[in-house]
Short mmCIF file of C-alpha atoms in Angstrom, two decimals:
data_model
loop_
_atom_site.label_atom_id
_atom_site.label_comp_id
_atom_site.label_asym_id
_atom_site.label_seq_id
_atom_site.Cartn_x
_atom_site.Cartn_y
_atom_site.Cartn_z
CA UNK I 1 72.73 70.91 133.55
CA UNK I 2 73.40 74.57 133.41
CA UNK I 3 76.76 74.82 131.73
CA UNK I 4 76.25 78.30 130.37
CA UNK I 5 78.84 80.88 131.25
CA UNK I 6 77.91 84.50 131.05
CA UNK I 7 80.14 86.70 128.98
CA UNK I 8 79.71 90.44 129.05
CA UNK I 9 83.03 91.25 127.37
CA UNK I 10 81.18 92.48 124.26
CA UNK I 11 80.24 95.54 126.28
CA UNK I 12 83.78 96.90 125.85
CA UNK I 13 83.18 97.57 122.18
CA UNK I 14 79.40 97.85 121.95
CA UNK I 15 78.66 100.21 124.86
CA UNK I 16 78.56 103.29 122.60
CA UNK I 17 75.99 101.52 120.41
CA UNK I 18 73.80 100.84 123.46
CA UNK I 19 74.04 104.48 124.47
CA UNK I 20 73.22 105.59 120.94
CA UNK I 21 70.15 103.33 121.03
CA UNK I 22 69.09 104.75 124.39
CA UNK I 23 69.41 108.28 123.06
CA UNK I 24 67.38 107.39 119.97
CA UNK I 25 64.67 105.92 122.18
CA UNK I 26 64.64 109.13 124.25
CA UNK I 27 64.22 111.20 121.08
CA UNK I 28 61.58 108.90 119.58
CA UNK I 29 59.55 108.62 122.78
CA UNK I 30 60.07 112.27 123.75
CA UNK I 31 58.82 113.64 120.44
CA UNK I 32 55.89 111.18 120.40
CA UNK I 33 54.92 112.21 123.93
CA UNK I 34 55.13 115.93 123.13
CA UNK I 35 53.03 115.70 119.95
CA UNK I 36 50.80 113.02 121.43
CA UNK I 37 49.96 115.24 124.40
CA UNK I 38 48.77 118.03 122.08
CA UNK I 39 46.67 115.56 120.07
CA UNK I 40 45.24 114.16 123.31
CA UNK I 41 44.41 117.64 124.58
CA UNK I 42 42.65 118.65 121.36
CA UNK I 43 40.74 115.34 121.25
CA UNK I 44 39.68 115.66 124.89
CA UNK I 45 38.39 119.20 124.26
CA UNK I 46 36.40 118.06 121.21
CA UNK I 47 35.14 114.95 123.00
CA UNK I 48 33.77 116.91 125.93
CA UNK I 49 32.47 119.66 123.67
CA UNK I 50 28.96 120.32 122.43
CA UNK I 51 29.42 119.30 118.78
CA UNK I 52 27.84 115.81 118.72
CA UNK I 53 29.31 114.80 115.36
CA UNK I 54 32.91 115.80 116.14
CA UNK I 55 32.64 114.27 119.57
CA UNK I 56 31.38 111.00 118.12
CA UNK I 57 34.18 110.95 115.58
CA UNK I 58 36.83 111.38 118.27
CA UNK I 59 35.05 108.73 120.36
CA UNK I 60 35.30 106.27 117.47
CA UNK I 61 38.99 107.08 116.99
CA UNK I 62 39.67 106.46 120.68
CA UNK I 63 37.79 103.13 120.71
CA UNK I 64 39.48 101.85 117.55
CA UNK I 65 42.97 102.69 118.80
CA UNK I 66 42.40 101.37 122.31
CA UNK I 67 41.05 98.05 121.07
CA UNK I 68 43.71 97.17 118.50
CA UNK I 69 47.39 96.30 119.12
CA UNK I 70 50.08 98.93 118.67
CA UNK I 71 52.04 96.48 116.52
CA UNK I 72 49.19 96.28 114.00
CA UNK I 73 48.80 100.07 114.05
CA UNK I 74 52.50 100.41 113.27
CA UNK I 75 52.17 97.90 110.41
CA UNK I 76 49.22 99.77 108.92
CA UNK I 77 51.09 103.09 109.03
CA UNK I 78 54.40 101.73 107.75
CA UNK I 79 53.34 99.01 105.28
CA UNK I 80 49.75 99.99 104.59
CA UNK I 81 49.98 103.71 103.85
CA UNK I 82 52.62 103.37 101.06
CA UNK I 83 50.17 101.20 99.12
CA UNK I 84 47.84 104.20 99.27
CA UNK I 85 50.64 106.37 97.90
CA UNK I 86 52.09 107.75 101.13
CA UNK I 87 55.68 106.63 101.61
CA UNK I 88 57.20 107.19 105.04
CA UNK I 89 60.58 106.55 106.61
CA UNK I 90 60.61 104.05 109.47
CA UNK I 91 61.20 106.76 112.06
CA UNK I 92 58.40 108.99 110.76
CA UNK I 93 56.03 106.02 110.66
CA UNK I 94 57.05 105.11 114.21
CA UNK I 95 56.39 108.62 115.51
CA UNK I 96 53.03 108.81 113.69
CA UNK I 97 51.88 105.45 115.08
CA UNK I 98 53.02 106.33 118.61
CA UNK I 99 51.36 109.76 118.43
CA UNK I 100 48.08 108.24 117.23
CA UNK I 101 48.31 105.74 120.08
CA UNK I 102 49.07 108.22 122.88
CA UNK I 103 46.54 110.66 121.50
CA UNK I 104 43.78 108.11 122.08
CA UNK I 105 44.87 107.00 125.56
CA UNK I 106 45.78 110.50 126.68
CA UNK I 107 42.50 112.03 125.55
CA UNK I 108 40.49 109.57 127.66
CA UNK I 109 42.59 110.45 130.70
CA UNK I 110 42.28 114.22 130.15
CA UNK I 111 38.55 113.89 129.47
CA UNK I 112 38.12 112.22 132.86
CA UNK I 113 39.89 115.24 134.34
CA UNK I 114 37.64 117.72 132.51
CA UNK I 115 34.53 115.86 133.68
CA UNK I 116 35.74 115.92 137.26
CA UNK I 117 35.68 119.72 137.43
CA UNK I 118 32.85 120.73 139.77
CA UNK I 119 30.08 122.91 138.33
CA UNK I 120 30.38 125.34 141.20
CA UNK I 121 33.85 126.26 139.96
CA UNK I 122 32.43 127.41 136.63
CA UNK I 123 29.67 129.41 138.26
CA UNK I 124 32.14 131.04 140.61
CA UNK I 125 34.39 131.95 137.67
CA UNK I 126 31.48 133.50 135.79
CA UNK I 127 30.57 135.50 138.87
CA UNK I 128 34.08 136.86 138.93
CA UNK I 129 33.52 138.11 135.40
CA UNK I 130 35.96 135.89 133.53
CA UNK I 131 35.19 135.53 129.86
CA UNK I 132 34.50 132.19 128.17
CA UNK I 133 38.06 131.63 127.08
CA UNK I 134 39.48 132.50 130.49
CA UNK I 135 37.03 130.14 132.18
CA UNK I 136 37.92 127.33 129.84
CA UNK I 137 41.66 127.83 130.19
CA UNK I 138 42.07 128.67 133.87
CA UNK I 139 39.14 126.86 135.46
CA UNK I 140 38.65 123.79 133.29
CA UNK I 141 41.70 122.82 131.26
CA UNK I 142 44.64 123.56 133.54
CA UNK I 143 43.09 122.12 136.73
CA UNK I 144 41.86 119.09 134.72
CA UNK I 145 45.30 118.31 133.33
CA UNK I 146 46.83 118.99 136.73
CA UNK I 147 44.46 116.53 138.38
CA UNK I 148 45.15 113.69 135.93
CA UNK I 149 48.85 114.46 135.48
CA UNK I 150 50.05 111.42 137.47
CA UNK I 151 47.94 109.06 135.30
CA UNK I 152 49.13 110.87 132.20
CA UNK I 153 52.76 110.45 133.26
CA UNK I 154 52.30 106.69 133.75
CA UNK I 155 50.77 106.49 130.29
CA UNK I 156 53.77 108.33 128.83
CA UNK I 157 56.22 105.97 130.53
CA UNK I 158 54.27 103.02 129.11
CA UNK I 159 54.50 104.64 125.69
CA UNK I 160 58.27 104.95 126.01
CA UNK I 161 58.44 101.23 126.82
CA UNK I 162 56.18 100.24 123.94
CA UNK I 163 58.29 102.29 121.54
CA UNK I 164 60.51 99.16 121.61
CA UNK I 165 57.96 97.58 119.24
CA UNK I 166 58.92 100.04 116.52
CA UNK I 167 62.15 98.04 116.17
CA UNK I 168 59.96 95.71 114.08
CA UNK I 169 59.83 98.23 111.24
CA UNK I 170 63.57 98.82 111.77
CA UNK I 171 63.13 102.26 113.28
CA UNK I 172 66.33 103.43 114.95
CA UNK I 173 65.98 102.87 118.70
CA UNK I 174 67.31 100.85 121.60
CA UNK I 175 65.75 97.47 120.83
CA UNK I 176 66.71 97.69 117.16
CA UNK I 177 70.26 98.52 118.23
CA UNK I 178 70.19 95.49 120.56
CA UNK I 179 68.93 93.22 117.80
CA UNK I 180 71.90 94.31 115.72
CA UNK I 181 74.41 93.80 118.54
CA UNK I 182 73.11 90.33 119.40
CA UNK I 183 73.34 89.25 115.78
CA UNK I 184 77.01 90.27 115.79
CA UNK I 185 78.03 88.94 119.20
CA UNK I 186 75.69 85.91 119.53
CA UNK I 187 75.28 86.85 123.19
CA UNK I 188 71.51 87.25 122.97
CA UNK I 189 70.66 86.68 126.63
CA UNK I 190 73.31 89.07 127.94
CA UNK I 191 72.45 91.72 125.36
CA UNK I 192 68.77 91.73 126.34
CA UNK I 193 69.66 91.73 130.06
CA UNK I 194 71.63 94.93 129.46
CA UNK I 195 68.78 96.34 127.38
CA UNK I 196 66.27 95.51 130.12
CA UNK I 197 68.45 97.37 132.63
CA UNK I 198 68.74 100.38 130.30
CA UNK I 199 64.95 100.48 129.81
CA UNK I 200 64.51 100.31 133.58
CA UNK I 201 66.85 103.28 133.94
CA UNK I 202 65.02 105.10 131.13
CA UNK I 203 61.64 104.57 132.80
CA UNK I 204 63.03 106.02 136.05
CA UNK I 205 64.49 108.93 134.07
CA UNK I 206 61.18 109.60 132.29
CA UNK I 207 59.31 109.46 135.59
CA UNK I 208 61.67 112.00 137.17
CA UNK I 209 61.62 114.34 134.18
CA UNK I 210 57.82 114.17 133.88
CA UNK I 211 57.51 114.86 137.60
CA UNK I 212 59.82 117.86 137.26
CA UNK I 213 57.83 119.18 134.30
CA UNK I 214 54.67 118.87 136.41
CA UNK I 215 56.31 120.79 139.26
CA UNK I 216 57.23 123.63 136.90
CA UNK I 217 53.98 123.64 134.93
CA UNK I 218 51.49 123.54 137.77
CA UNK I 219 52.29 126.64 139.79
CA UNK I 220 49.22 126.33 141.99
CA UNK I 221 50.12 122.87 143.23
CA UNK I 222 53.63 124.00 144.06
CA UNK I 223 52.37 127.02 145.97
CA UNK I 224 49.65 125.18 147.87
CA UNK I 225 52.13 122.71 149.24
CA UNK I 226 54.39 125.31 150.81
CA UNK E 1 48.80 87.60 91.26
CA UNK E 2 47.16 86.46 94.47
CA UNK E 3 44.72 88.96 95.93
CA UNK E 4 43.25 89.10 99.39
CA UNK E 5 40.28 86.74 99.43
CA UNK E 6 37.94 84.94 101.82
CA UNK E 7 40.49 82.12 102.10
CA UNK E 8 42.92 84.58 103.64
CA UNK E 9 40.24 85.92 105.93
CA UNK E 10 39.45 82.41 107.16
CA UNK E 11 43.16 81.81 107.71
CA UNK E 12 43.32 84.97 109.82
CA UNK E 13 40.28 84.00 111.87
CA UNK E 14 41.75 80.55 112.49
CA UNK E 15 44.98 82.17 113.66
CA UNK E 16 42.95 84.33 116.03
CA UNK E 17 42.19 81.15 118.00
CA UNK E 18 45.89 81.04 118.95
CA UNK E 19 45.65 84.64 120.06
CA UNK E 20 42.74 83.70 122.30
CA UNK E 21 44.48 80.58 123.64
CA UNK E 22 47.60 82.56 124.45
CA UNK E 23 45.47 85.23 126.15
CA UNK E 24 43.79 82.57 128.30
CA UNK E 25 47.18 81.09 129.27
CA UNK E 26 48.48 84.55 130.15
CA UNK E 27 45.38 85.40 132.15
CA UNK E 28 45.35 82.18 134.17
CA UNK E 29 49.12 82.15 134.78
CA UNK E 30 49.23 85.89 135.40
CA UNK E 31 46.17 85.70 137.62
CA UNK E 32 47.68 83.08 139.91
CA UNK E 33 51.05 84.85 140.21
CA UNK E 34 49.30 88.22 140.36
CA UNK E 35 47.19 87.17 143.35
CA UNK E 36 50.31 86.03 145.20
CA UNK E 37 51.96 89.36 144.34
CA UNK E 38 48.95 91.36 145.48
CA UNK E 39 48.88 89.52 148.81
CA UNK E 40 52.64 89.98 149.07
CA UNK E 41 52.28 93.72 148.51
CA UNK E 42 49.87 94.09 151.42
CA UNK E 43 51.59 91.51 153.63
CA UNK E 44 52.63 92.28 157.21
CA UNK E 45 56.08 90.90 156.44
CA UNK E 46 58.37 93.63 155.18
CA UNK E 47 60.56 91.36 153.06
CA UNK E 48 57.52 90.03 151.15
CA UNK E 49 56.28 93.56 150.53
CA UNK E 50 59.70 94.57 149.23
CA UNK E 51 60.19 91.51 147.02
CA UNK E 52 56.80 91.67 145.33
CA UNK E 53 57.14 95.44 144.95
CA UNK E 54 60.54 95.06 143.30
CA UNK E 55 59.23 92.38 140.95
CA UNK E 56 56.35 94.62 139.86
CA UNK E 57 58.62 97.64 139.39
CA UNK E 58 61.10 95.68 137.29
CA UNK E 59 58.50 94.07 135.02
CA UNK E 60 56.53 97.30 134.63
CA UNK E 61 59.76 99.17 133.90
CA UNK E 62 60.89 96.96 131.01
CA UNK E 63 59.13 96.53 127.66
CA UNK E 64 57.22 93.30 127.15
CA UNK E 65 59.25 92.78 123.98
CA UNK E 66 62.50 92.66 125.97
CA UNK E 67 60.95 90.32 128.55
CA UNK E 68 59.88 88.13 125.65
CA UNK E 69 63.41 88.07 124.21
CA UNK E 70 64.84 87.24 127.64
CA UNK E 71 62.38 84.36 128.07
CA UNK E 72 63.03 83.14 124.54
CA UNK E 73 66.83 83.24 124.70
CA UNK E 74 67.01 82.47 128.41
CA UNK E 75 65.08 79.24 128.09
CA UNK E 76 67.27 78.12 125.20
CA UNK E 77 70.35 78.77 127.36
CA UNK E 78 69.00 76.18 129.77
CA UNK E 79 69.50 73.78 126.89
CA UNK E 80 65.79 73.35 126.30
CA UNK E 81 64.65 73.27 122.74
CA UNK E 82 61.34 74.90 123.45
CA UNK E 83 58.59 75.90 121.06
CA UNK E 84 57.85 79.66 120.87
CA UNK E 85 54.51 79.21 122.68
CA UNK E 86 56.32 78.38 125.93
CA UNK E 87 58.45 81.53 125.80
CA UNK E 88 55.38 83.49 124.74
CA UNK E 89 53.25 82.08 127.56
CA UNK E 90 56.00 82.63 130.13
CA UNK E 91 56.70 86.25 129.22
CA UNK E 92 53.02 87.13 129.00
CA UNK E 93 52.48 85.50 132.41
CA UNK E 94 55.29 87.61 133.90
CA UNK E 95 53.87 90.74 132.30
CA UNK E 96 50.24 90.06 133.26
CA UNK E 97 51.08 89.11 136.83
CA UNK E 98 52.91 92.38 137.48
CA UNK E 99 50.00 94.50 136.27
CA UNK E 100 47.23 92.39 137.82
CA UNK E 101 49.20 92.27 141.08
CA UNK E 102 49.27 96.04 141.24
CA UNK E 103 45.61 96.39 140.22
CA UNK E 104 44.46 93.85 142.80
CA UNK E 105 46.61 95.40 145.52
CA UNK E 106 44.68 98.61 145.00
CA UNK E 107 41.41 96.68 145.26
CA UNK E 108 42.46 95.00 148.52
CA UNK E 109 43.54 98.34 149.97
CA UNK E 110 40.24 99.95 149.00
CA UNK E 111 38.32 97.65 151.35
CA UNK E 112 37.60 99.90 154.36
CA UNK E 113 39.90 99.50 157.34
CA UNK E 114 36.94 99.04 159.66
CA UNK E 115 36.27 95.72 157.95
CA UNK E 116 39.69 94.50 159.08
CA UNK E 117 39.13 95.78 162.59
CA UNK E 118 35.66 94.30 162.90
CA UNK E 119 36.75 90.89 161.67
CA UNK E 120 39.72 91.08 164.03
CA UNK E 121 37.33 91.73 166.92
CA UNK E 122 35.31 88.62 166.24
CA UNK E 123 38.53 86.62 166.41
CA UNK E 124 39.19 85.70 162.79
CA UNK E 125 42.75 84.77 161.89
CA UNK E 126 44.50 86.72 159.12
CA UNK E 127 43.82 83.93 156.63
CA UNK E 128 40.15 83.87 157.63
CA UNK E 129 39.96 87.65 157.32
CA UNK E 130 41.16 87.37 153.75
CA UNK E 131 39.00 84.39 152.92
CA UNK E 132 35.69 85.53 154.39
CA UNK E 133 35.84 89.31 154.71
CA UNK E 134 38.38 91.14 152.59
CA UNK E 135 38.83 89.19 149.36
CA UNK E 136 35.11 88.77 148.57
CA UNK E 137 34.68 92.54 148.82
CA UNK E 138 37.92 93.28 146.96
CA UNK E 139 36.85 90.92 144.18
CA UNK E 140 33.73 92.98 143.51
CA UNK E 141 35.84 96.10 143.11
CA UNK E 142 38.39 94.21 141.01
CA UNK E 143 36.03 93.04 138.26
CA UNK E 144 35.92 96.20 136.06
CA UNK E 145 39.69 96.90 135.96
CA UNK E 146 40.46 93.19 135.52
CA UNK E 147 38.12 92.84 132.54
CA UNK E 148 39.61 96.06 131.18
CA UNK E 149 43.10 94.65 131.52
CA UNK E 150 42.11 91.54 129.53
CA UNK E 151 41.99 93.89 126.52
CA UNK E 152 45.63 94.75 127.14
CA UNK E 153 46.50 91.05 127.34
CA UNK E 154 44.82 90.23 124.02
CA UNK E 155 46.50 93.17 122.31
CA UNK E 156 49.91 92.37 123.74
CA UNK E 157 49.83 88.76 122.52
CA UNK E 158 50.50 90.35 119.10
CA UNK E 159 54.09 90.96 120.22
CA UNK E 160 54.76 87.21 120.36
CA UNK E 161 54.58 87.23 116.56
CA UNK E 162 58.11 88.66 116.73
CA UNK E 163 59.60 85.38 117.96
CA UNK E 164 57.70 83.51 115.27
CA UNK E 165 54.64 82.34 117.15
CA UNK E 166 51.87 82.16 114.56
CA UNK E 167 48.95 84.06 116.05
CA UNK E 168 46.81 86.72 114.45
CA UNK E 169 49.49 89.39 113.86
CA UNK E 170 51.97 86.83 112.47
CA UNK E 171 49.26 85.33 110.28
CA UNK E 172 48.68 88.85 108.96
CA UNK E 173 52.34 89.11 108.03
CA UNK E 174 52.21 85.73 106.30
CA UNK E 175 49.14 86.72 104.29
CA UNK E 176 50.79 90.03 103.41
CA UNK E 177 53.88 88.19 102.19
CA UNK E 178 51.83 86.30 99.66
CA UNK E 179 49.31 88.96 98.61
CA UNK E 180 51.44 92.13 98.88
CA UNK E 181 48.33 93.99 100.00
CA UNK E 182 49.46 95.24 103.40
CA UNK E 183 46.76 97.83 103.89
CA UNK E 184 43.74 95.60 103.45
CA UNK E 185 45.44 92.69 105.24
CA UNK E 186 46.38 94.61 108.38
CA UNK E 187 43.06 96.45 108.43
CA UNK E 188 41.34 93.06 108.56
CA UNK E 189 43.77 91.95 111.27
CA UNK E 190 42.88 95.10 113.21
CA UNK E 191 39.16 94.44 112.73
CA UNK E 192 39.52 90.93 114.16
CA UNK E 193 41.45 92.27 117.17
CA UNK E 194 38.79 94.92 117.61
CA UNK E 195 36.05 92.28 117.51
CA UNK E 196 37.78 90.42 120.34
CA UNK E 197 38.65 93.46 122.46
CA UNK E 198 35.70 95.80 122.11
CA UNK E 199 33.13 93.55 123.85
CA UNK E 200 35.52 93.29 126.81
CA UNK E 201 35.92 97.08 126.88
CA UNK E 202 32.16 97.48 126.89
CA UNK E 203 31.78 94.83 129.60
CA UNK E 204 34.39 96.55 131.74
CA UNK E 205 32.53 99.86 131.48
CA UNK E 206 29.21 98.12 132.21
CA UNK E 207 30.60 96.49 135.37
CA UNK E 208 32.05 99.78 136.47
CA UNK E 209 28.70 101.54 136.17
CA UNK E 210 27.02 98.69 138.04
CA UNK E 211 29.57 98.93 140.82
CA UNK E 212 29.06 102.67 141.19
CA UNK E 213 25.28 102.37 141.47
CA UNK E 214 25.49 101.16 145.03
CA UNK E 215 27.58 104.14 146.10
#
């Protein structure tokens, strides 16, 4: 028989803690996304470049990261690196692991964008007399990122959600906050229901913000539409 | 002082069997629910489309870890004293079904519309259209992304270590607790995960190339 009665009264006192956790998750995920995007961009450029050795190295990095769990990557950074003499705080370790993770996934997405640029575009740009750097920036990189931006955004939202795993090394974020609250209130099910709802709201928020950033960043797309 | 040895490695490999078993459970459970979701998403009935869409949005919008906690604590609220593998299997099924449902929906939609119209003309019912015309073609398209997603399933089983289910990641923690050699232990754990996932990644890419040859 289901004789359980839901009790959300703990929210009266713990709501600020939930909000603090949500804010910490926004900071953690936001900084990981920002740094991770730069890493991804650099890796994608190297990967599609002419240097075989560097490209192979980045390829190996991408394969290793994409075929091992984030949890294990976090453990290696947080528990493993100190034994090699590099001691990190939980938050720093969390950001490093998340950046390494997004860097790998993001670079594969951006690389697909770079490869999708038609050769005719490059020839046309050369005919117009653009120099090498201008061609790379205006004809390859920006249109490539623009084209894969929706996929990139989804990847970033997934990263925000998987940042919950960093609670396992006691990094300050929403899930860690929830673990603390449930150990004080003993209302585990209710606490995680609230947390699920907050994550849902966060993923909508991230989607909207990423969409807005895309609207501002990609001038051409905005102009073509109107 | 205990150091990391072959005994520990064997222990890790044995624990990896639980990772594989859990992955199979998640794939079968998630596959069945995912197919229903995919069909619901392309259904002619609006309510079905809405319900399956909402389910997918909610699961994809919450972290697997939170779903796992909800399954773990939710099932115990029902008064069931359940082993962690049930909560682990349930939450991974929920997670897998939402993603596979969305992947397979895309595959069903990518079957050309003319196929629907042609099979309609020769008088097939909707069920027959699915059975004989649409699903066989969608399945061909679905193989590469589905195999690719299996990698995600295997990797995500590691999260169930958090509720105490002893699979590969948890076994790594146990070994680390006795050897205090986290770096070498978790590197070996990562290598075993890699050995399970990389062949699937390669297979997914191989199928994708094969599929694109015909085009």
